[in-house]
mmCIF file of C-alpha atoms in Angstrom:
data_model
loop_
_atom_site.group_PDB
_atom_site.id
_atom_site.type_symbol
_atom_site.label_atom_id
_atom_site.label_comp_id
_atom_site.label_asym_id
_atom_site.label_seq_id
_atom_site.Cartn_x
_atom_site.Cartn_y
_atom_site.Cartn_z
ATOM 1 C CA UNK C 8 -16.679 280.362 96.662
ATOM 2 C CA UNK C 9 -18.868 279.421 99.597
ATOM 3 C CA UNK C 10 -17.924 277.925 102.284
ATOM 4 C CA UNK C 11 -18.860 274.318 102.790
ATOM 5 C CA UNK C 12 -19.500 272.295 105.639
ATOM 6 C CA UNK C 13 -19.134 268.281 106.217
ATOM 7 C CA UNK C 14 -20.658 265.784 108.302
ATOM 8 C CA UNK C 15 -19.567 262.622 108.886
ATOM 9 C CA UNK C 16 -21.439 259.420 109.638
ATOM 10 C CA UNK C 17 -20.369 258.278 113.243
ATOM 11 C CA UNK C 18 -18.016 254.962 113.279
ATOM 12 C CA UNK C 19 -17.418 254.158 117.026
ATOM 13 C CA UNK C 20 -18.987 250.982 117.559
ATOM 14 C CA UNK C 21 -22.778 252.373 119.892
ATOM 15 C CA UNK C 22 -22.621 255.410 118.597
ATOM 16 C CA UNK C 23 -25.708 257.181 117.842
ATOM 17 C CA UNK C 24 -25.745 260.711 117.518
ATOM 18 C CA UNK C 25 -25.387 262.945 114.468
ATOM 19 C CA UNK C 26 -23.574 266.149 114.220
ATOM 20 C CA UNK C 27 -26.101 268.002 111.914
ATOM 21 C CA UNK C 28 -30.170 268.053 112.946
ATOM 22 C CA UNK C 29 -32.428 269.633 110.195
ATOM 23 C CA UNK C 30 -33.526 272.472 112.222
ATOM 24 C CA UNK C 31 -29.596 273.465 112.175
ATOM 25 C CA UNK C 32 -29.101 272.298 109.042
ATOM 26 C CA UNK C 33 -31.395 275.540 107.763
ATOM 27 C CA UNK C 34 -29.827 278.180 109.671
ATOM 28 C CA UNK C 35 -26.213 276.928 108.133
ATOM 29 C CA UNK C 36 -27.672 277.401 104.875
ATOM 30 C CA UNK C 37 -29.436 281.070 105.786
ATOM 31 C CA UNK C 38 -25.334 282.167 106.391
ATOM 32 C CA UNK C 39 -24.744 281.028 102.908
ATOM 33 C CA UNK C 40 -22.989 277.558 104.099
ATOM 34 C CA UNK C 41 -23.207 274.573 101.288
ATOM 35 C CA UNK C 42 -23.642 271.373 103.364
ATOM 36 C CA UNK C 43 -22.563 267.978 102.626
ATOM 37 C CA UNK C 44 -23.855 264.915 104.929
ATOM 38 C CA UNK C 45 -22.313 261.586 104.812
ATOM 39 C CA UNK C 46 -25.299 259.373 103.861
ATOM 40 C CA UNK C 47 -26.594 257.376 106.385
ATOM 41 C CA UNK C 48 -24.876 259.819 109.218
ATOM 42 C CA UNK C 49 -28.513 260.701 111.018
ATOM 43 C CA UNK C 50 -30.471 257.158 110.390
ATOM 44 C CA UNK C 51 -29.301 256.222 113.995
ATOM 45 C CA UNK C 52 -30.812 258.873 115.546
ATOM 46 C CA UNK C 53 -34.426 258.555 113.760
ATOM 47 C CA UNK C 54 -33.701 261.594 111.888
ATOM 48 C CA UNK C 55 -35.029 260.727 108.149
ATOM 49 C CA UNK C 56 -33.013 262.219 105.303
ATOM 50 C CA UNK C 57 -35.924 263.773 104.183
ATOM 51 C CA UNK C 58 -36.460 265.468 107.224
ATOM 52 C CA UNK C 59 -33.112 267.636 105.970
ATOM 53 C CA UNK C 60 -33.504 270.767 103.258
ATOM 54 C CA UNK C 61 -30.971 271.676 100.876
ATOM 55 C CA UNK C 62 -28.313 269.249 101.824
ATOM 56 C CA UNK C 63 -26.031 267.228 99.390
ATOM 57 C CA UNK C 64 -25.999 263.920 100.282
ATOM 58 C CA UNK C 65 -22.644 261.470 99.898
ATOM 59 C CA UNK C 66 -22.533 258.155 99.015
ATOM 60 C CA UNK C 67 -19.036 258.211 101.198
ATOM 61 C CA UNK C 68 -16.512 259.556 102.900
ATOM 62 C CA UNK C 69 -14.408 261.352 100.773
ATOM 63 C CA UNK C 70 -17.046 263.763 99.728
ATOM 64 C CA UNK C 71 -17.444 264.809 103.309
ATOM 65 C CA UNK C 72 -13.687 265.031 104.169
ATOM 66 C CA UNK C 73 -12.880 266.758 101.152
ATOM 67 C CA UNK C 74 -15.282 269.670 102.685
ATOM 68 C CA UNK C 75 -13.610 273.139 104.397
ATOM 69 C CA UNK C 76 -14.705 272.279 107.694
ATOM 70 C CA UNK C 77 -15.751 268.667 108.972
ATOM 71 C CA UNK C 78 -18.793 268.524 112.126
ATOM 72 C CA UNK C 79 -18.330 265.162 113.801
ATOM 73 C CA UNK C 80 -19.353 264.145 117.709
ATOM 74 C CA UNK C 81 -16.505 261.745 118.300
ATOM 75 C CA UNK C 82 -12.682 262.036 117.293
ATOM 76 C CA UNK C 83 -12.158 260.244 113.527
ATOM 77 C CA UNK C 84 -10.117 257.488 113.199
ATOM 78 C CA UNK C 85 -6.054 257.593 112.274
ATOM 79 C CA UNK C 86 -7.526 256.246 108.888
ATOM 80 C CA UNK C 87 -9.856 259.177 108.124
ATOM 81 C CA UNK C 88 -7.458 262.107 109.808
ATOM 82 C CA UNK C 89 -5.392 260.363 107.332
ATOM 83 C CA UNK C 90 -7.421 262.007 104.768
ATOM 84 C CA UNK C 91 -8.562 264.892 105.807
ATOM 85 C CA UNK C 92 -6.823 267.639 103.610
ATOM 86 C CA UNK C 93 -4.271 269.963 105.377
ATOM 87 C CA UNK C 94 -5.731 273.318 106.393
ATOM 88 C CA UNK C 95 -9.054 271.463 106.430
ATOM 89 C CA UNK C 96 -11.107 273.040 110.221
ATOM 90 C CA UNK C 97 -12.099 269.726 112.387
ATOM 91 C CA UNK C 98 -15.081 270.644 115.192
ATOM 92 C CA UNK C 99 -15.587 267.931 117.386
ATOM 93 C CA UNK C 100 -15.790 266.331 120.782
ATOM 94 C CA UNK C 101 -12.188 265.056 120.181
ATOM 95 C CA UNK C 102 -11.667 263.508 123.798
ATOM 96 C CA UNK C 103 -8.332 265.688 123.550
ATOM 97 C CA UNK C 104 -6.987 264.272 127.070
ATOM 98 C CA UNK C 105 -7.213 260.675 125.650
ATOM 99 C CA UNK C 106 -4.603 260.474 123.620
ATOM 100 C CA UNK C 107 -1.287 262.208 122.583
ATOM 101 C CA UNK C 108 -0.536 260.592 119.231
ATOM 102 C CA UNK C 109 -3.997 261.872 118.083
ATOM 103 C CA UNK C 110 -2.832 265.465 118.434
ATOM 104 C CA UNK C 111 0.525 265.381 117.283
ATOM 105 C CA UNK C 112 -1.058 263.297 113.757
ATOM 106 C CA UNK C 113 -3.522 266.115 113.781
ATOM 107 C CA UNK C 114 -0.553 268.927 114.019
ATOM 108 C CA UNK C 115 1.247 267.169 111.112
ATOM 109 C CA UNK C 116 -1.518 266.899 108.733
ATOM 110 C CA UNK C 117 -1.872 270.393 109.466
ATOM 111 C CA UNK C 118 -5.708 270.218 110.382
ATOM 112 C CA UNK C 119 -7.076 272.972 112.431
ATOM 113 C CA UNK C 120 -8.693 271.700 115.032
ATOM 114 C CA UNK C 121 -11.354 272.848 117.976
ATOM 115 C CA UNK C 122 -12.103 270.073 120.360
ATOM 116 C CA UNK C 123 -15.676 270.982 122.102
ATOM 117 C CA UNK C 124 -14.766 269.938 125.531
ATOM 118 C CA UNK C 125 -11.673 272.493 126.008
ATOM 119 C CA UNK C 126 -14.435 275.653 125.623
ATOM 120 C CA UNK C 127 -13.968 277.952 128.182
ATOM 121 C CA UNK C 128 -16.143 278.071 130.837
ATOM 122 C CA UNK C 129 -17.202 281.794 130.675
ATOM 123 C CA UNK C 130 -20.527 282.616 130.523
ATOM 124 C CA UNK C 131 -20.658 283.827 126.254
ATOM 125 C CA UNK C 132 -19.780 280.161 125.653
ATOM 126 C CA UNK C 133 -22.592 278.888 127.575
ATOM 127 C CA UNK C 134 -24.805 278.487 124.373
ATOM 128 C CA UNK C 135 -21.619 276.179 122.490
ATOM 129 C CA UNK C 136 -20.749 273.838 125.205
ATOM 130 C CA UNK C 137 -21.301 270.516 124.396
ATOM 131 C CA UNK C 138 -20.106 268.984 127.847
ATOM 132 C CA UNK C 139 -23.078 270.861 129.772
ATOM 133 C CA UNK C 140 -25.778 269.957 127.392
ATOM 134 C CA UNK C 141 -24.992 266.079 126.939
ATOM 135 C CA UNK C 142 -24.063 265.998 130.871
ATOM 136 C CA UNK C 143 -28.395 266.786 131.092
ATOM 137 C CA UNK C 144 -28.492 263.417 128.739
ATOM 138 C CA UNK C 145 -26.667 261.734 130.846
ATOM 139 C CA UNK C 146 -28.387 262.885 134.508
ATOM 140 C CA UNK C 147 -31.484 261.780 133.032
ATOM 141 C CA UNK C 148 -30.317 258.622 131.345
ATOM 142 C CA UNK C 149 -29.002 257.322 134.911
ATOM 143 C CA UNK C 150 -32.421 258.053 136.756
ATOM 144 C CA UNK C 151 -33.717 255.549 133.993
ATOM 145 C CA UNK C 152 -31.704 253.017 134.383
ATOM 146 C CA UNK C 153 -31.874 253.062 138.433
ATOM 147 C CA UNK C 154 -35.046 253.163 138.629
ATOM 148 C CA UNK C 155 -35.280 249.927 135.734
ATOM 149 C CA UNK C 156 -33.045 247.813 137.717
ATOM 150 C CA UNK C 157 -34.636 249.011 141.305
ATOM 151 C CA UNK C 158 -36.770 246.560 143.348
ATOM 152 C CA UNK C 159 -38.898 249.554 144.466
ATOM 153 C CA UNK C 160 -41.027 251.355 143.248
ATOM 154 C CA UNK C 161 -39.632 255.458 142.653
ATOM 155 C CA UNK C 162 -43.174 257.028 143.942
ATOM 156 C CA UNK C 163 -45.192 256.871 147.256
ATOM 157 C CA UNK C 164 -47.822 253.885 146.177
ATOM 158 C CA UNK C 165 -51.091 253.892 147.536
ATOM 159 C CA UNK C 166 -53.399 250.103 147.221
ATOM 160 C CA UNK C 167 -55.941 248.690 148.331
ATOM 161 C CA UNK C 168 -54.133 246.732 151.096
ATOM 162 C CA UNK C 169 -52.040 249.924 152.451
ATOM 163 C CA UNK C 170 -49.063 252.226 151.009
ATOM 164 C CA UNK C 171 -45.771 251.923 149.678
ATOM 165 C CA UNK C 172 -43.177 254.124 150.615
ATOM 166 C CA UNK C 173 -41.279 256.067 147.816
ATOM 167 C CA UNK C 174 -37.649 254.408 146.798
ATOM 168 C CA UNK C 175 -34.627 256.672 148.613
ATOM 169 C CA UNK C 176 -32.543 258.185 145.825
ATOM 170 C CA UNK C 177 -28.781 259.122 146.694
ATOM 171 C CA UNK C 178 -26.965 261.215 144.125
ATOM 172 C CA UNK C 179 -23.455 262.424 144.255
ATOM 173 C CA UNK C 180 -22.178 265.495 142.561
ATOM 174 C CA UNK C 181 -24.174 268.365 141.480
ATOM 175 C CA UNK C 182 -23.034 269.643 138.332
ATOM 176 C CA UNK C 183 -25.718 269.160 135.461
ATOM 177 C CA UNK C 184 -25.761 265.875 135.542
ATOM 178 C CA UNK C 185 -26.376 265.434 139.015
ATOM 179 C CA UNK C 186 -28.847 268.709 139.061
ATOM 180 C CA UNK C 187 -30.522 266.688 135.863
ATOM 181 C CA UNK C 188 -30.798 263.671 137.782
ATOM 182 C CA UNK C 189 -32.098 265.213 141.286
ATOM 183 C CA UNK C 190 -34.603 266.664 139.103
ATOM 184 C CA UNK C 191 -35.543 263.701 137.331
ATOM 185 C CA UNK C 192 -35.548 261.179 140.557
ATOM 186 C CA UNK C 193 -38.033 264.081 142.243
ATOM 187 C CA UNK C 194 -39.977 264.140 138.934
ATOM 188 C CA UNK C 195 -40.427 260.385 139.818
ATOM 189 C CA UNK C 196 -41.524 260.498 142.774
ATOM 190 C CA UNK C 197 -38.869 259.027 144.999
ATOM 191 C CA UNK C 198 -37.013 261.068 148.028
ATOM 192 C CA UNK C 199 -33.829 262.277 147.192
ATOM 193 C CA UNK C 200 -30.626 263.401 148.987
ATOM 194 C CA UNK C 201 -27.826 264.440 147.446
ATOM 195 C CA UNK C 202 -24.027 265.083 147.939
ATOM 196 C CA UNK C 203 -21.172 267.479 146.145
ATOM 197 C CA UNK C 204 -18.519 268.785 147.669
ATOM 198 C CA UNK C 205 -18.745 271.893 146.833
ATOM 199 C CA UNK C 206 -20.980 273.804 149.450
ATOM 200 C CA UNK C 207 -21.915 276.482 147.034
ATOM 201 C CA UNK C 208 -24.232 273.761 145.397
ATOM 202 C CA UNK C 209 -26.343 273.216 149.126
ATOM 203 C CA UNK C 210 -28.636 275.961 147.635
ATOM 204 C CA UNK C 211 -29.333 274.234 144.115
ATOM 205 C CA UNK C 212 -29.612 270.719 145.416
ATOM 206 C CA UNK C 213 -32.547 271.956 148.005
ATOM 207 C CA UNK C 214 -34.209 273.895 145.146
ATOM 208 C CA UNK C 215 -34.902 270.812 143.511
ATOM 209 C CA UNK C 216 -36.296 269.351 146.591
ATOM 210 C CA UNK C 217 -33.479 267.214 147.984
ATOM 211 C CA UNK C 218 -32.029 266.835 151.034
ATOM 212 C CA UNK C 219 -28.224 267.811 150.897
ATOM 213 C CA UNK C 220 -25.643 265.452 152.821
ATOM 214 C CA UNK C 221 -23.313 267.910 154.649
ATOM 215 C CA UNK C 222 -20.047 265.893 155.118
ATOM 216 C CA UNK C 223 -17.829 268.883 156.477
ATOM 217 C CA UNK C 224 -15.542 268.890 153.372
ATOM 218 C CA UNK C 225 -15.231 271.897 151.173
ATOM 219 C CA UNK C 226 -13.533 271.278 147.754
ATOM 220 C CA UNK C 227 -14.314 274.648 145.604
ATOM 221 C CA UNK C 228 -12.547 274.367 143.025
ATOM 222 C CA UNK C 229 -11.828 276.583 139.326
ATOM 223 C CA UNK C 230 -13.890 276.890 136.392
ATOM 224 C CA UNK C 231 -16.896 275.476 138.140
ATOM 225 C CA UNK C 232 -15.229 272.099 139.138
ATOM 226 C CA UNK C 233 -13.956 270.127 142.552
ATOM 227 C CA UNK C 234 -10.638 269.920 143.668
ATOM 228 C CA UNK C 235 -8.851 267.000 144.685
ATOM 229 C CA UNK C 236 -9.474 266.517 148.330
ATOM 230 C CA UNK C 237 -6.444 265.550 150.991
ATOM 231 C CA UNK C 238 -6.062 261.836 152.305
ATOM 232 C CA UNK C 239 -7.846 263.312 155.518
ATOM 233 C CA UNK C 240 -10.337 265.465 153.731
ATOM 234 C CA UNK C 241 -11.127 261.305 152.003
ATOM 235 C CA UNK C 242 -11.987 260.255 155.623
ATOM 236 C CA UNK C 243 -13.970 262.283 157.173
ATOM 237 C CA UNK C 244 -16.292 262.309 153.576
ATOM 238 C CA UNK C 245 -16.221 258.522 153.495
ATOM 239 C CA UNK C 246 -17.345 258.606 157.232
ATOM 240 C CA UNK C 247 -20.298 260.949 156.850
ATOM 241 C CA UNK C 248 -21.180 259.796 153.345
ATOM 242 C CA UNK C 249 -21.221 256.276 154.244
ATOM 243 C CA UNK C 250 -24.113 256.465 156.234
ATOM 244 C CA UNK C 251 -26.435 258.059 153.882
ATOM 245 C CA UNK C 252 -24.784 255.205 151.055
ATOM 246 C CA UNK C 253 -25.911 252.556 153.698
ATOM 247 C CA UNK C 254 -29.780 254.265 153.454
ATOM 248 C CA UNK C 255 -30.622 254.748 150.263
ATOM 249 C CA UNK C 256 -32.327 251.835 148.019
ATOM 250 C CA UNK C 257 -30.425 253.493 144.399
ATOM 251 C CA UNK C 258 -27.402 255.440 144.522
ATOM 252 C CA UNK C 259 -26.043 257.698 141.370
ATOM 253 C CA UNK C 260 -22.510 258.930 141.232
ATOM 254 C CA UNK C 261 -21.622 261.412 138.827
ATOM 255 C CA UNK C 262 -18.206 263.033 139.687
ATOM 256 C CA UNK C 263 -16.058 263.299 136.734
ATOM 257 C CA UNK C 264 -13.141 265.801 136.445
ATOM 258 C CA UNK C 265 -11.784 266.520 133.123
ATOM 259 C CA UNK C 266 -8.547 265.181 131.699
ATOM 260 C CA UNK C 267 -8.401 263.044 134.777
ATOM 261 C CA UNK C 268 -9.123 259.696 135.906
ATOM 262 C CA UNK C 269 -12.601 259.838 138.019
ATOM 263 C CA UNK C 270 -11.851 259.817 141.711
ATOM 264 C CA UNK C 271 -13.871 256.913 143.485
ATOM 265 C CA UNK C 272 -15.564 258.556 146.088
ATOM 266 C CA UNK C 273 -17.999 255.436 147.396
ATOM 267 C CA UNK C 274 -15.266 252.568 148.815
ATOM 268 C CA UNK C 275 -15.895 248.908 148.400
ATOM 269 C CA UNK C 276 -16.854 248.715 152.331
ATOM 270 C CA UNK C 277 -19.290 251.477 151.638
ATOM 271 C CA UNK C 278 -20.634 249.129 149.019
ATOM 272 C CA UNK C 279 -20.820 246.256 151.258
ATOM 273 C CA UNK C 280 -22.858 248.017 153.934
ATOM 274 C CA UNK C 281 -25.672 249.201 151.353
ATOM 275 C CA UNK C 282 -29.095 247.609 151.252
ATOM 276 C CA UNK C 283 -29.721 244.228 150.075
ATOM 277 C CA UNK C 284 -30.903 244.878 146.602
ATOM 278 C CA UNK C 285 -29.376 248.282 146.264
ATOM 279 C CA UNK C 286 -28.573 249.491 142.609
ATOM 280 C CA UNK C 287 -25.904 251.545 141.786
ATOM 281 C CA UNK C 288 -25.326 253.691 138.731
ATOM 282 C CA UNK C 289 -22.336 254.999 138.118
ATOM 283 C CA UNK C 290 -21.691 258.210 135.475
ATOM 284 C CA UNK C 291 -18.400 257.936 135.196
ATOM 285 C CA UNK C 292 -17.660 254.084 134.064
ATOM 286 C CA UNK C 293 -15.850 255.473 131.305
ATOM 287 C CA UNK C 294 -13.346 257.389 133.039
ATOM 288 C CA UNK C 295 -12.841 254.817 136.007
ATOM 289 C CA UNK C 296 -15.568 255.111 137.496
ATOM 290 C CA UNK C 297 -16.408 256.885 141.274
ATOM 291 C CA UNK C 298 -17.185 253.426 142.899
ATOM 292 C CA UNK C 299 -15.337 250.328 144.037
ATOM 293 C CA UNK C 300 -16.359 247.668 141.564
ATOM 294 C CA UNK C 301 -17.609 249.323 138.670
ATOM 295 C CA UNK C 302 -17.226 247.585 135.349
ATOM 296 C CA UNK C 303 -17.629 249.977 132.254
ATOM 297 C CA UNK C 304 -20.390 248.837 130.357
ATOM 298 C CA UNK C 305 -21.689 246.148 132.533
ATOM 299 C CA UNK C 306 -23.755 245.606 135.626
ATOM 300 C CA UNK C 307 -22.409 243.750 137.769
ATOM 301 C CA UNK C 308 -23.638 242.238 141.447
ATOM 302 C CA UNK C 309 -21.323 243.387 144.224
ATOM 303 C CA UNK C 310 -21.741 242.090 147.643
ATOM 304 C CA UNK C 311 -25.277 243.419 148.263
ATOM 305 C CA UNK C 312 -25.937 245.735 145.316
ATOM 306 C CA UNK C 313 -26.106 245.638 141.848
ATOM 307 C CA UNK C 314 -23.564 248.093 140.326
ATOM 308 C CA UNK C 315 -24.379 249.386 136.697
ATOM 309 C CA UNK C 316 -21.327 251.173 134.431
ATOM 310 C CA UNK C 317 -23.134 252.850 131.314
ATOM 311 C CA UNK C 318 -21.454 253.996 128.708
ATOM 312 C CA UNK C 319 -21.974 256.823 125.816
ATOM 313 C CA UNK C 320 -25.503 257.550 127.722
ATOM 314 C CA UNK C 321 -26.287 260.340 125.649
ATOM 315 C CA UNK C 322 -26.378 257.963 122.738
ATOM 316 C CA UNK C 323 -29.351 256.772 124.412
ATOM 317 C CA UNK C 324 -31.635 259.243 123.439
ATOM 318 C CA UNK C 325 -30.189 260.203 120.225
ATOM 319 C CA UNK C 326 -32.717 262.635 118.644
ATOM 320 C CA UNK C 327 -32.324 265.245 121.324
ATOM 321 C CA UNK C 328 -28.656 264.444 122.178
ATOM 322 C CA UNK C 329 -27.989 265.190 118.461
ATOM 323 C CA UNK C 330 -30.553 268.336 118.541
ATOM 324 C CA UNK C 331 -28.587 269.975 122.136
ATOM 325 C CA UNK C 332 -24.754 269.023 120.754
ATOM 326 C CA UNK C 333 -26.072 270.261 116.744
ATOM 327 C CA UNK C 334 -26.860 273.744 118.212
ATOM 328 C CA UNK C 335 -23.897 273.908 120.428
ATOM 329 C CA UNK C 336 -21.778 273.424 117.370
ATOM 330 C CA UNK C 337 -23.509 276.197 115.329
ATOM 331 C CA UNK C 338 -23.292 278.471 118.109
ATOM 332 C CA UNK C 339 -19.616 277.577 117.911
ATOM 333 C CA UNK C 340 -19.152 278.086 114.561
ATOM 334 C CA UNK C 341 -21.414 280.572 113.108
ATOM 335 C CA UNK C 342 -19.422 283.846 114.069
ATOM 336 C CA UNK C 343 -16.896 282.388 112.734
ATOM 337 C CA UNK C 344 -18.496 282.557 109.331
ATOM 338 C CA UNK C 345 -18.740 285.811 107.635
ATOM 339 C CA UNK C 346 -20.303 286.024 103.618
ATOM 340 C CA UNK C 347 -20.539 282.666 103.019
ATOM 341 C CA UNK C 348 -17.101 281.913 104.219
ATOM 342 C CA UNK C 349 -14.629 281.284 107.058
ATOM 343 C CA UNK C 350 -13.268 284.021 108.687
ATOM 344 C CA UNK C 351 -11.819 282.699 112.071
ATOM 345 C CA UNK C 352 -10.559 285.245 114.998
ATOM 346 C CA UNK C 353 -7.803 283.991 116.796
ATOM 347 C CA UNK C 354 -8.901 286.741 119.298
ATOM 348 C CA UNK C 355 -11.583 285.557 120.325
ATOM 349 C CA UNK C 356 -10.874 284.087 123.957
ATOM 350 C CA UNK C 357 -13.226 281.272 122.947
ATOM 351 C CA UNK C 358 -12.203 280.817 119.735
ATOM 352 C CA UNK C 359 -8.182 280.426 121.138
ATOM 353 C CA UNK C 360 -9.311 278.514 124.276
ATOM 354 C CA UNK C 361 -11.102 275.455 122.420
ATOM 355 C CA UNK C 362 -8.272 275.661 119.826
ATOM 356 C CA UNK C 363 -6.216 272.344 119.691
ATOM 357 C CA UNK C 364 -4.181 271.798 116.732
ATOM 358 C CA UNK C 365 -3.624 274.829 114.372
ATOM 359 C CA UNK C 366 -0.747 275.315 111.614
ATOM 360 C CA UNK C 367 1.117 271.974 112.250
ATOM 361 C CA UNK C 368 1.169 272.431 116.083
ATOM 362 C CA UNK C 369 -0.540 271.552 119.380
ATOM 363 C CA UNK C 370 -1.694 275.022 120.558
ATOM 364 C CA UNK C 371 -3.728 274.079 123.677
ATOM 365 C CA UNK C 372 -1.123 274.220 127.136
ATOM 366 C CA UNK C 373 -3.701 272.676 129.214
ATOM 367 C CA UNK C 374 -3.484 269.600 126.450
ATOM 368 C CA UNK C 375 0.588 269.704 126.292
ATOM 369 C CA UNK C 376 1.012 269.510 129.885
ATOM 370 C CA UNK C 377 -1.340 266.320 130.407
ATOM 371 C CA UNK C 378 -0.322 264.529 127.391
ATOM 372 C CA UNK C 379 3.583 265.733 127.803
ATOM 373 C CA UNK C 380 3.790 267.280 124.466
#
């Protein structure tokens, strides 16, 4: 019997994206794959169900969860794990870090589960990883809303009574979202500079036309992330990096480190000394964001700048959110399918590594350790 596939209509409250696009939808079906889409799942992403060939459509969510493996972008609720059937395989961003009753009520339902964000970072699983490609959405999405809530204009202006200079754009860390949104603010026209610290990134951040901020602090870290710095390592980059803060007219921080809470990097004195007007956008709002002040999901006026905490930003521009994280999950999933059906190799170091529940157990160490499981 073919294997089949369900997607699930998104529940968390601004939540866009859809786990299945069309164009994926067809090469699921060319491996022999029956699909069966929650109706309703891609209308907030402007996807029309026509748009979709060969797909069963459900009224609700039983159809979908009674499926051999489930697609979803954001963890189900305790309701819906509830009735998921055991042995059932769950692909998701499941925010595995978040919470530890999640994953030991996955482990007892005995629900296989591979939660996107633990894929290795080795360069095969490039092409699956969902952090990367919605990290782009979110470099992007933060250029937009700086430059909506700046007093200046991004670009050198030139009128009929003289020229405007082009806004200063300060963005900290260069992983792809900060890369994204360097690229972006240049695309705009606006000077930027830009901070990480990580000195191996000097060479990107200048290919994309930005100045890079050298502070003096080194904090290479593994699997392509920073390290925690030292109390004194903290000083001298709040010294040096204060200054450029106190220049620039927007300022985007996008420093997040995985399982952890985000470490604030710009200090609520560095936020007094910025320009009158100054906007702030701040990446990692969810995850406690890298600057004094920041209120998840709301902009709010700090001393002499305007500090803005987005949330879900890849939500923002659902169609190709949902088109990047829809092809990360195939190429997840689709050597994994052999005939028309699941074959799964535990293996596979990719495979293994995103694993986080399987036959009634947490598998992931990484997860146990942080959780305490």
């Amino acid at each position: 019997m073919a294997l089949t596939i369900g997607v699930l209509a998104e529940r968390v409250t601004g939540e866009r994206r859809v786990a299945l696009v069309p164009e994926v939808a067809k090469r699921f079906r060319a491996l022999g794959v029956e699909l069966v889409v929650q109706r309703g799942a891609a209308d907030a992403a402007s996807i029309a169900e026509g748009d979709f060939a060969d797909v069963r459509w459900a009224d609700g969510v039983d159809e979908v969860l009674a499926a051999d493996l489930v697609l979803a972008i954001q963890p189900p609720s305790d309701e819906l794990i509830g009735k998921l059937k055991p042995g059932v395989v769950l692909v998701a961003g499941l925010q595995p870090y978040q919470s530890a009753d999640r994953a030991r009520l996955f482990a007892e339902r005995k629900i296989t589960t591979f939660a996107m964000e633990l894929l290795p970072r080795i360069s095969r699983a490039q092409s699956m990883d969902i952090l990367s490609s919605q990290a782009a959405c979110s470099g992007y999405q933060c250029v937009l809303i700086a430059a909506s809530h700046c007093t200046k204009f991004f670009p050198m202006l030139t009128y009929a009574a003289g020229t405007i200079r082009p806004a200063k754009v300060l963005v900290i860390g260069a992983g792809v979202a900060g890369l994204q949104a360097i690229a972006t603010a240049r695309r705009m026209g606006a000077m930027v500079e830009a901070y990480d610290v990580r000195p191996e990134t000097k060479e990107q951040i200048e290919s994309l036309g930005a100045k890079f901020v050298d502070t003096g602090v080194s904090a290479a870290g593994t699997g392509g992330y920073a390290r925690e710095l030292t109390d004194d390592e903290k000083r001298q980059q709040a010294e040096r990096l204060g200054k450029a803060v106190a220049q620039c007219d927007a300022l985007i921080t996008t420093a997040a480190i995985p399982g952890k809470k985000a470490p604030q990097i710009i200090s609520a004195d560095m936020v007094a000394k910025m320009k009158t007007g100054a906007v702030v956008v701040d990446m990692a709002a969810e995850s406690g964001g890298n600057v004094a002040g920041t209120v998840a999901g709301e902009a709010v006026r700090v001393g002499p700048a305007l500090i803005v905490g987005p949330t879900n930003l890849p939500s923002r521009m659902a169609a190709h959110s949902s088109e990047m994280f829809s092809k990360n999950l195939y190429n997840f999933v689709s050597p994994m399918i052999k005939d028309g059906s699941l074959a799964i190799d535990w293996t596979d170091e990719v495979i293994a590594g995103t694993c986080l529940t399987h036959d009634g157990a947490v598998r992931h160490e990484g997860v146990k350790k942080i959780l305490g499981l």
